[in-house]
Amino acid sequence: MSGRRRAGAANSTECQLLKLSDLIPGLGRRQPERPDSDGPAPKRAGAAFAARLTFESVERRYGDQMALAGVSLDMAPGEILCLLGPSGCGKTTLLRIASGIEKPSAGRVLISGREVAGPSRFVPPEQRHVGLMFQDFALFPHLTILDNVAFGLKLLPRPEAYREARQVLARVGMLRHAEKYPHVLSGGEQQRVALARAIVPRPAVMLMDEPFSGLDVHLRERLQEETVAILRETRATSIIVTHHPEEAMRLADRIAVMRRGRLVQVGRARDLHRNPADLFVARLFSEINEVPWTVEGGALRTPVGTFSVPDIAEGEPAVLCLRQRAIALVAPGQGLPARVVRVKPLGDAALLDLAVEGFEGLLRARIRESELPESDSEVAVRIDPDRVLVFPADEADPPAPAAGGA
């Protein structure tokens, strides 16, 4: 639009089977002996190879329901990609297909050019060198936390396996719980252990389904940084599922936005923020005011400026999107006259609900706390036209509430 739209389930081949732990052989094997002391943990080698992960027109049907509808995506070796979208959009289904837990109904999955799922070939999960962490943890209840994490390190010497496990537990803040059993931990603590168990084998492809959702804010931010550092070090090609745009922007090289089983837009965080493909993506990456408008003469003629919309028919409704951060307070006479209806301080920032000349409803602006005006005061505002977005009204599903609404 004119350029403006805007339990052997723990190693790298086994942790994808976490949800099927009762079917995994080898749970009765003798566990590694514990070293007399922790000692310094040796530096582990990275993943055996940096894998390219490719989805080609992947579909997944459950009866009449289409969970994935022709998903195509190519990830470079060592890339970290976030799948972003609402619950039920197909993110987890795509991860399960990549790992081999589920088979695609159509299409292909390739790892480093080798087909691992397709019409005539299916490579079992244990041969894909893929790690998978789900939200439901699936820790082995009869093993201690240390044994849960060390279980997937059977190829290492026993003392080294325990040193590695202890090091990763320390990374996620769980070393003090090493001798406990999963049932005594909180949900957030269990999630941290599951994260440690997924990370420690350093697989070539790592698939993580909302791994930080059970953590408190401060620990979540620290653990995100440490997790990304580990993934970079091992060069694991990684998909992280989230429904938090800010988390996706912080973690990923690229973000793939999903909706209703389809990829809506794939790109860098900056590109998705500046040039969203549609209103759905714009809502994810910006706090916006959505103002109904009508096309006249191939354009929207607004108090902010005139915006060409050649792909929306004459007389058709459109949505004028004004970013909250693009609305600035200026000296009287240097912008559109406005009145401050409500002020909502947010610490270093504040939200203003403004009655702006030329607009029927209220507009919301986000400003610095130092610029905070008094409620019911008369001000002037300037709206940066380069940060205005325009979309067809039929993309407004569901309509956003007005700034002054409930």
CSV table of C-alpha atoms in Angstrom, one decimal:
chain,number,residue,atom,x,y,z
A,1,MET,CA,0.0,0.0,0.0
A,2,SER,CA,2.1,2.8,-1.4
A,3,GLY,CA,4.9,1.5,0.8
A,4,ARG,CA,3.1,2.5,4.0
A,5,ARG,CA,1.5,-0.8,5.1
A,6,ARG,CA,3.3,-0.2,7.4
A,7,ALA,CA,13.6,-41.0,30.7
A,8,GLY,CA,15.7,-40.8,27.8
A,9,ALA,CA,13.8,-37.7,26.8
A,10,ALA,CA,16.5,-35.2,27.4
A,11,ASN,CA,19.2,-35.4,24.8
A,12,SER,CA,19.0,-33.6,21.5
A,13,THR,CA,17.4,-36.5,19.8
A,14,GLU,CA,15.1,-37.5,22.6
A,15,CYS,CA,13.8,-34.3,24.2
A,16,GLN,CA,11.4,-33.9,21.3
A,17,LEU,CA,9.5,-36.9,22.9
A,18,LEU,CA,8.9,-35.3,26.2
A,19,LYS,CA,5.1,-35.6,25.8
A,20,LEU,CA,5.6,-39.4,25.1
A,21,SER,CA,7.9,-40.1,28.0
A,22,ASP,CA,6.0,-43.2,29.0
A,23,LEU,CA,6.8,-44.7,25.7
A,24,ILE,CA,10.6,-44.0,25.8
A,25,PRO,CA,12.8,-47.0,26.4
A,26,GLY,CA,15.7,-46.9,28.7
A,27,LEU,CA,14.1,-45.4,31.8
A,28,GLY,CA,15.4,-48.3,33.9
A,29,ARG,CA,19.0,-47.8,32.9
A,30,ARG,CA,21.5,-47.1,35.7
A,31,GLN,CA,22.1,-43.4,36.1
A,32,PRO,CA,25.6,-41.8,36.0
A,33,GLU,CA,27.5,-41.9,39.2
A,34,ARG,CA,27.8,-38.6,40.9
A,35,PRO,CA,31.3,-36.9,41.1
A,36,ASP,CA,32.7,-36.2,44.6
A,37,SER,CA,32.8,-32.5,43.8
A,38,ASP,CA,31.2,-30.2,41.3
A,39,GLY,CA,34.5,-28.9,40.0
A,40,PRO,CA,34.7,-26.5,37.1
A,41,ALA,CA,32.5,-27.5,34.2
A,42,PRO,CA,34.4,-28.0,31.0
A,43,LYS,CA,33.4,-26.0,27.9
A,44,ARG,CA,31.2,-28.2,25.8
A,45,ALA,CA,31.7,-28.4,22.0
A,46,GLY,CA,29.0,-26.8,20.0
A,47,ALA,CA,26.4,-28.6,17.9
A,48,ALA,CA,27.9,-31.1,15.4
A,49,PHE,CA,26.7,-28.9,12.5
A,50,ALA,CA,24.7,-25.8,11.8
A,51,ALA,CA,21.5,-27.0,10.2
A,52,ARG,CA,19.3,-25.2,7.6
A,53,LEU,CA,15.6,-25.8,8.5
A,54,THR,CA,13.1,-25.6,5.7
A,55,PHE,CA,9.3,-25.9,5.5
A,56,GLU,CA,7.8,-26.3,2.0
A,57,SER,CA,4.0,-25.8,1.7
A,58,VAL,CA,3.4,-27.7,4.9
A,59,GLU,CA,-0.2,-28.5,5.8
A,60,ARG,CA,-1.7,-30.2,8.8
A,61,ARG,CA,-5.4,-31.2,8.9
A,62,TYR,CA,-7.4,-32.7,11.8
A,63,GLY,CA,-10.5,-33.9,10.0
A,64,ASP,CA,-12.1,-30.9,8.5
A,65,GLN,CA,-10.0,-28.5,10.5
A,66,MET,CA,-6.9,-27.0,8.8
A,67,ALA,CA,-4.3,-26.3,11.5
A,68,LEU,CA,-1.6,-25.3,9.0
A,69,ALA,CA,-2.4,-24.1,5.5
A,70,GLY,CA,0.6,-24.1,3.2
A,71,VAL,CA,3.4,-22.8,5.5
A,72,SER,CA,6.7,-22.2,3.7
A,73,LEU,CA,9.7,-21.0,5.6
A,74,ASP,CA,13.5,-21.2,5.2
A,75,MET,CA,15.8,-20.7,8.1
A,76,ALA,CA,19.5,-20.1,7.7
A,77,PRO,CA,21.9,-22.2,9.8
A,78,GLY,CA,22.3,-20.8,13.3
A,79,GLU,CA,19.3,-18.5,12.9
A,80,ILE,CA,17.0,-17.7,15.8
A,81,LEU,CA,13.4,-17.2,14.7
A,82,CYS,CA,10.4,-16.4,16.8
A,83,LEU,CA,7.0,-17.7,15.8
A,84,LEU,CA,4.5,-15.1,17.0
A,85,GLY,CA,0.8,-15.3,17.0
A,86,PRO,CA,-2.3,-15.8,19.1
A,87,SER,CA,-3.2,-19.2,20.7
A,88,GLY,CA,-4.5,-21.7,18.3
A,89,CYS,CA,-2.8,-20.2,15.2
A,90,GLY,CA,-0.6,-23.3,14.5
A,91,LYS,CA,2.7,-22.3,16.1
A,92,THR,CA,3.0,-25.5,18.3
A,93,THR,CA,1.7,-27.7,15.5
A,94,LEU,CA,4.6,-26.5,13.3
A,95,LEU,CA,7.1,-27.3,16.0
A,96,ARG,CA,5.7,-30.8,16.4
A,97,ILE,CA,6.0,-31.4,12.7
A,98,ALA,CA,9.6,-30.1,12.6
A,99,SER,CA,10.5,-32.5,15.5
A,100,GLY,CA,8.7,-35.5,14.1
A,101,ILE,CA,6.1,-35.9,16.7
A,102,GLU,CA,3.5,-35.3,14.1
A,103,LYS,CA,3.5,-35.9,10.3
A,104,PRO,CA,2.4,-33.2,7.9
A,105,SER,CA,-0.8,-33.8,5.8
A,106,ALA,CA,1.0,-32.3,2.8
A,107,GLY,CA,4.3,-30.5,2.0
A,108,ARG,CA,7.8,-31.3,3.1
A,109,VAL,CA,10.3,-30.6,6.0
A,110,LEU,CA,14.0,-30.5,5.2
A,111,ILE,CA,17.0,-30.3,7.6
A,112,SER,CA,20.2,-29.2,5.8
A,113,GLY,CA,18.6,-30.2,2.5
A,114,ARG,CA,17.6,-33.6,3.6
A,115,GLU,CA,13.9,-34.4,3.5
A,116,VAL,CA,12.8,-35.6,7.0
A,117,ALA,CA,9.0,-35.4,6.3
A,118,GLY,CA,7.2,-35.6,3.1
A,119,PRO,CA,4.9,-37.6,0.8
A,120,SER,CA,7.4,-40.5,0.4
A,121,ARG,CA,9.8,-40.1,3.4
A,122,PHE,CA,9.6,-39.8,7.1
A,123,VAL,CA,12.6,-39.7,9.4
A,124,PRO,CA,11.8,-40.7,13.0
A,125,PRO,CA,12.4,-38.1,15.7
A,126,GLU,CA,15.5,-39.8,17.2
A,127,GLN,CA,17.4,-39.5,13.9
A,128,ARG,CA,16.8,-35.7,13.3
A,129,HIS,CA,19.2,-34.2,15.9
A,130,VAL,CA,16.4,-31.9,17.0
A,131,GLY,CA,15.6,-30.8,20.6
A,132,LEU,CA,12.1,-29.8,21.7
A,133,MET,CA,10.8,-28.2,24.8
A,134,PHE,CA,7.1,-28.0,25.5
A,135,GLN,CA,5.2,-26.0,28.1
A,136,ASP,CA,4.1,-29.1,30.0
A,137,PHE,CA,7.6,-29.9,31.2
A,138,ALA,CA,7.3,-33.8,31.3
A,139,LEU,CA,10.0,-34.2,33.9
A,140,PHE,CA,10.7,-37.7,35.1
A,141,PRO,CA,9.0,-37.9,38.5
A,142,HIS,CA,11.3,-40.7,39.8
A,143,LEU,CA,14.5,-38.8,39.1
A,144,THR,CA,16.1,-35.9,41.0
A,145,ILE,CA,16.4,-32.6,39.2
A,146,LEU,CA,20.1,-33.3,38.6
A,147,ASP,CA,19.4,-36.7,37.1
A,148,ASN,CA,16.6,-35.2,34.9
A,149,VAL,CA,19.1,-32.8,33.4
A,150,ALA,CA,22.0,-35.2,33.2
A,151,PHE,CA,19.9,-38.0,31.7
A,152,GLY,CA,20.4,-36.9,28.1
A,153,LEU,CA,24.2,-36.7,28.4
A,154,LYS,CA,24.9,-40.5,28.3
A,155,LEU,CA,27.7,-40.1,25.7
A,156,LEU,CA,29.7,-38.0,28.1
A,157,PRO,CA,31.9,-39.5,30.9
A,158,ARG,CA,29.8,-39.8,34.1
A,159,PRO,CA,31.6,-37.1,36.1
A,160,GLU,CA,31.5,-34.7,33.2
A,161,ALA,CA,27.8,-35.3,32.6
A,162,TYR,CA,27.1,-34.2,36.2
A,163,ARG,CA,29.3,-31.2,35.9
A,164,GLU,CA,27.5,-30.1,32.8
A,165,ALA,CA,24.1,-30.6,34.4
A,166,ARG,CA,25.1,-28.6,37.5
A,167,GLN,CA,26.5,-25.8,35.3
A,168,VAL,CA,23.2,-25.5,33.4
A,169,LEU,CA,21.2,-25.7,36.5
A,170,ALA,CA,23.2,-22.9,37.9
A,171,ARG,CA,22.5,-20.9,34.8
A,172,VAL,CA,18.8,-21.1,35.3
A,173,GLY,CA,19.0,-20.5,39.1
A,174,MET,CA,18.1,-24.1,40.1
A,175,LEU,CA,21.3,-25.6,41.4
A,176,ARG,CA,20.1,-25.4,45.0
A,177,HIS,CA,17.3,-27.7,44.0
A,178,ALA,CA,19.5,-30.3,42.3
A,179,GLU,CA,18.8,-33.1,44.8
A,180,LYS,CA,15.0,-32.5,45.0
A,181,TYR,CA,12.3,-34.2,42.9
A,182,PRO,CA,10.0,-32.5,40.4
A,183,HIS,CA,6.8,-32.8,42.5
A,184,VAL,CA,8.1,-30.4,45.2
A,185,LEU,CA,8.9,-27.6,42.7
A,186,SER,CA,6.5,-24.9,41.6
A,187,GLY,CA,5.4,-24.6,38.0
A,188,GLY,CA,7.9,-21.9,37.3
A,189,GLU,CA,10.7,-23.9,38.8
A,190,GLN,CA,9.8,-27.0,36.8
A,191,GLN,CA,9.8,-24.9,33.6
A,192,ARG,CA,13.4,-23.8,34.4
A,193,VAL,CA,14.5,-27.4,34.9
A,194,ALA,CA,12.8,-28.3,31.6
A,195,LEU,CA,14.7,-25.5,29.9
A,196,ALA,CA,18.0,-26.7,31.4
A,197,ARG,CA,17.3,-30.2,30.1
A,198,ALA,CA,16.5,-28.9,26.6
A,199,ILE,CA,19.6,-26.7,26.5
A,200,VAL,CA,22.3,-29.0,27.9
A,201,PRO,CA,22.6,-31.4,24.9
A,202,ARG,CA,23.0,-28.5,22.4
A,203,PRO,CA,21.2,-30.0,19.4
A,204,ALA,CA,21.6,-28.8,15.9
A,205,VAL,CA,18.0,-27.6,15.8
A,206,MET,CA,16.2,-26.4,19.0
A,207,LEU,CA,12.5,-25.9,19.1
A,208,MET,CA,11.1,-24.1,22.2
A,209,ASP,CA,7.4,-23.6,22.9
A,210,GLU,CA,7.0,-20.5,25.2
A,211,PRO,CA,10.0,-21.5,27.4
A,212,PHE,CA,9.9,-18.3,29.5
A,213,SER,CA,6.2,-18.0,30.2
A,214,GLY,CA,6.4,-19.4,33.8
A,215,LEU,CA,9.2,-17.1,35.0
A,216,ASP,CA,9.0,-13.8,36.9
A,217,VAL,CA,9.9,-10.7,35.0
A,218,HIS,CA,13.4,-10.2,36.2
A,219,LEU,CA,14.4,-13.8,35.9
A,220,ARG,CA,12.7,-14.1,32.5
A,221,GLU,CA,14.8,-11.2,31.0
A,222,ARG,CA,18.0,-12.6,32.4
A,223,LEU,CA,17.2,-16.1,31.3
A,224,GLN,CA,16.3,-14.9,27.8
A,225,GLU,CA,19.7,-13.3,27.4
A,226,GLU,CA,21.5,-16.4,28.7
A,227,THR,CA,19.5,-18.7,26.5
A,228,VAL,CA,20.2,-16.7,23.4
A,229,ALA,CA,23.9,-16.7,24.3
A,230,ILE,CA,23.9,-20.5,24.6
A,231,LEU,CA,22.1,-20.9,21.3
A,232,ARG,CA,24.6,-18.5,19.6
A,233,GLU,CA,27.5,-20.4,21.1
A,234,THR,CA,26.2,-23.8,19.9
A,235,ARG,CA,25.0,-22.3,16.5
A,236,ALA,CA,21.7,-24.2,17.0
A,237,THR,CA,19.1,-23.2,14.5
A,238,SER,CA,16.3,-22.3,16.8
A,239,ILE,CA,12.5,-21.6,16.7
A,240,ILE,CA,11.1,-20.0,19.8
A,241,VAL,CA,7.3,-19.8,20.1
A,242,THR,CA,5.8,-16.8,21.9
A,243,HIS,CA,2.7,-14.6,21.9
A,244,HIS,CA,4.6,-11.6,23.2
A,245,PRO,CA,5.8,-9.2,20.5
A,246,GLU,CA,8.3,-7.6,22.8
A,247,GLU,CA,9.8,-11.0,23.6
A,248,ALA,CA,10.0,-11.9,20.0
A,249,MET,CA,11.8,-8.6,19.1
A,250,ARG,CA,14.3,-9.1,21.9
A,251,LEU,CA,15.2,-12.7,21.1
A,252,ALA,CA,14.9,-13.2,17.3
A,253,ASP,CA,17.0,-12.6,14.2
A,254,ARG,CA,13.6,-12.7,12.3
A,255,ILE,CA,10.0,-13.0,13.4
A,256,ALA,CA,7.4,-15.1,11.6
A,257,VAL,CA,3.9,-13.9,12.4
A,258,MET,CA,1.2,-16.5,12.2
A,259,ARG,CA,-2.6,-16.3,12.0
A,260,ARG,CA,-5.2,-19.0,11.4
A,261,GLY,CA,-2.6,-21.5,10.3
A,262,ARG,CA,-0.9,-19.2,7.8
A,263,LEU,CA,2.3,-17.1,7.8
A,264,VAL,CA,1.2,-13.5,7.6
A,265,GLN,CA,4.6,-11.8,7.5
A,266,VAL,CA,8.3,-12.8,8.0
A,267,GLY,CA,11.1,-10.3,8.6
A,268,ARG,CA,13.3,-8.5,11.1
A,269,ALA,CA,11.6,-6.8,14.0
A,270,ARG,CA,12.3,-3.3,12.6
A,271,ASP,CA,10.8,-4.1,9.3
A,272,LEU,CA,7.6,-5.6,10.8
A,273,HIS,CA,7.3,-2.5,13.0
A,274,ARG,CA,7.9,0.0,10.2
A,275,ASN,CA,6.0,-1.8,7.4
A,276,PRO,CA,3.4,-4.2,8.7
A,277,ALA,CA,1.8,-6.3,6.0
A,278,ASP,CA,-1.7,-5.8,7.4
A,279,LEU,CA,-3.7,-4.4,10.4
A,280,PHE,CA,-3.2,-7.6,12.4
A,281,VAL,CA,0.6,-7.2,12.3
A,282,ALA,CA,0.4,-3.5,12.9
A,283,ARG,CA,-1.5,-4.1,16.1
A,284,LEU,CA,1.1,-6.6,17.3
A,285,PHE,CA,4.1,-4.2,16.9
A,286,SER,CA,2.6,-0.8,17.6
A,287,GLU,CA,0.2,0.9,19.9
A,288,ILE,CA,-2.1,2.5,17.5
A,289,ASN,CA,-5.3,4.6,17.2
A,290,GLU,CA,-7.6,3.1,14.6
A,291,VAL,CA,-9.7,5.8,13.0
A,292,PRO,CA,-12.4,4.9,10.4
A,293,TRP,CA,-12.1,6.9,7.2
A,294,THR,CA,-13.5,6.9,3.6
A,295,VAL,CA,-11.6,6.9,0.4
A,296,GLU,CA,-12.1,10.0,-1.8
A,297,GLY,CA,-10.3,10.5,-5.0
A,298,GLY,CA,-8.0,7.5,-4.4
A,299,ALA,CA,-6.8,8.9,-1.1
A,300,LEU,CA,-7.6,9.5,2.6
A,301,ARG,CA,-7.9,13.3,3.2
A,302,THR,CA,-7.3,13.8,6.9
A,303,PRO,CA,-6.3,16.6,9.2
A,304,VAL,CA,-2.9,15.0,9.3
A,305,GLY,CA,-2.4,14.9,5.6
A,306,THR,CA,-3.5,13.2,2.4
A,307,PHE,CA,-2.5,9.5,2.0
A,308,SER,CA,-2.8,7.8,-1.4
A,309,VAL,CA,-4.5,4.4,-1.3
A,310,PRO,CA,-4.6,3.1,-4.8
A,311,ASP,CA,-5.6,-0.5,-3.8
A,312,ILE,CA,-8.7,0.6,-1.9
A,313,ALA,CA,-11.7,1.4,-4.1
A,314,GLU,CA,-13.4,4.8,-4.3
A,315,GLY,CA,-15.9,5.3,-1.5
A,316,GLU,CA,-14.7,2.2,0.4
A,317,PRO,CA,-14.1,2.4,4.1
A,318,ALA,CA,-10.5,2.3,5.4
A,319,VAL,CA,-8.7,2.4,8.7
A,320,LEU,CA,-6.3,5.3,9.4
A,321,CYS,CA,-3.7,4.1,12.0
A,322,LEU,CA,-2.0,6.7,14.1
A,323,ARG,CA,0.8,5.4,16.3
A,324,GLN,CA,0.5,6.6,19.9
A,325,ARG,CA,4.2,7.5,19.9
A,326,ALA,CA,3.8,9.5,16.7
A,327,ILE,CA,1.6,12.1,18.4
A,328,ALA,CA,3.7,14.9,20.0
A,329,LEU,CA,2.7,17.9,22.0
A,330,VAL,CA,3.8,21.2,20.5
A,331,ALA,CA,3.5,24.9,21.3
A,332,PRO,CA,0.0,26.4,20.7
A,333,GLY,CA,-0.4,27.4,17.1
A,334,GLN,CA,2.2,25.0,15.7
A,335,GLY,CA,-0.2,22.0,15.4
A,336,LEU,CA,-3.7,20.8,15.6
A,337,PRO,CA,-5.7,22.2,18.6
A,338,ALA,CA,-6.5,19.6,21.2
A,339,ARG,CA,-7.9,19.2,24.7
A,340,VAL,CA,-6.5,16.8,27.3
A,341,VAL,CA,-9.4,14.6,28.4
A,342,ARG,CA,-7.5,12.1,30.6
A,343,VAL,CA,-4.0,11.7,31.9
A,344,LYS,CA,-2.7,8.2,32.9
A,345,PRO,CA,0.9,8.4,34.4
A,346,LEU,CA,3.0,5.3,33.8
A,347,GLY,CA,6.2,6.2,35.6
A,348,ASP,CA,8.7,7.5,33.0
A,349,ALA,CA,5.9,7.8,30.5
A,350,ALA,CA,2.2,8.8,30.4
A,351,LEU,CA,-0.9,8.1,28.3
A,352,LEU,CA,-3.0,11.0,27.2
A,353,ASP,CA,-6.5,10.8,25.8
A,354,LEU,CA,-7.0,13.8,23.5
A,355,ALA,CA,-9.9,15.4,21.8
A,356,VAL,CA,-8.2,16.6,18.6
A,357,GLU,CA,-9.7,19.0,16.1
A,358,GLY,CA,-10.8,17.2,13.0
A,359,PHE,CA,-11.3,13.8,14.6
A,360,GLU,CA,-14.6,12.5,16.0
A,361,GLY,CA,-13.3,10.2,18.6
A,362,LEU,CA,-10.5,10.5,21.2
A,363,LEU,CA,-6.9,9.9,20.2
A,364,ARG,CA,-4.4,8.3,22.6
A,365,ALA,CA,-0.8,9.6,22.8
A,366,ARG,CA,2.2,8.1,24.7
A,367,ILE,CA,4.6,10.9,25.9
A,368,ARG,CA,7.4,11.3,28.3
A,369,GLU,CA,6.5,12.0,31.9
A,370,SER,CA,8.4,15.3,31.8
A,371,GLU,CA,6.0,16.5,29.1
A,372,LEU,CA,2.9,15.7,31.1
A,373,PRO,CA,0.2,18.4,30.8
A,374,GLU,CA,-2.7,19.0,33.2
A,375,SER,CA,-6.0,17.2,32.6
A,376,ASP,CA,-8.6,19.3,30.8
A,377,SER,CA,-5.9,21.7,29.5
A,378,GLU,CA,-5.7,23.1,26.0
A,379,VAL,CA,-2.7,21.9,23.9
A,380,ALA,CA,-1.6,21.5,20.3
A,381,VAL,CA,-0.4,18.2,18.7
A,382,ARG,CA,1.6,17.3,15.7
A,383,ILE,CA,1.3,13.9,14.1
A,384,ASP,CA,4.2,12.6,12.0
A,385,PRO,CA,2.7,11.7,8.6
A,386,ASP,CA,5.6,9.3,7.8
A,387,ARG,CA,4.4,7.1,10.7
A,388,VAL,CA,0.8,6.9,9.6
A,389,LEU,CA,-0.5,3.6,8.3
A,390,VAL,CA,-3.6,2.9,6.2
A,391,PHE,CA,-5.4,-0.4,5.7
A,392,PRO,CA,-8.7,-1.7,4.3
A,393,ALA,CA,-11.5,-1.7,6.8
A,394,ASP,CA,-12.2,-5.4,6.1
A,395,GLU,CA,-8.9,-6.2,7.9
A,396,ALA,CA,-10.2,-4.7,11.1
A,397,ASP,CA,-11.1,-7.9,12.8
A,398,PRO,CA,-12.2,-7.4,15.5
A,399,PRO,CA,-12.5,-3.6,15.7
A,400,ALA,CA,-10.3,-2.0,18.3
A,401,PRO,CA,-12.1,0.0,21.1
A,402,ALA,CA,-11.9,3.8,21.0
A,403,ALA,CA,-9.2,5.3,23.2
A,404,GLY,CA,-11.7,6.6,25.7
A,405,GLY,CA,-13.7,3.3,25.8
A,406,ALA,CA,-13.8,0.7,28.5
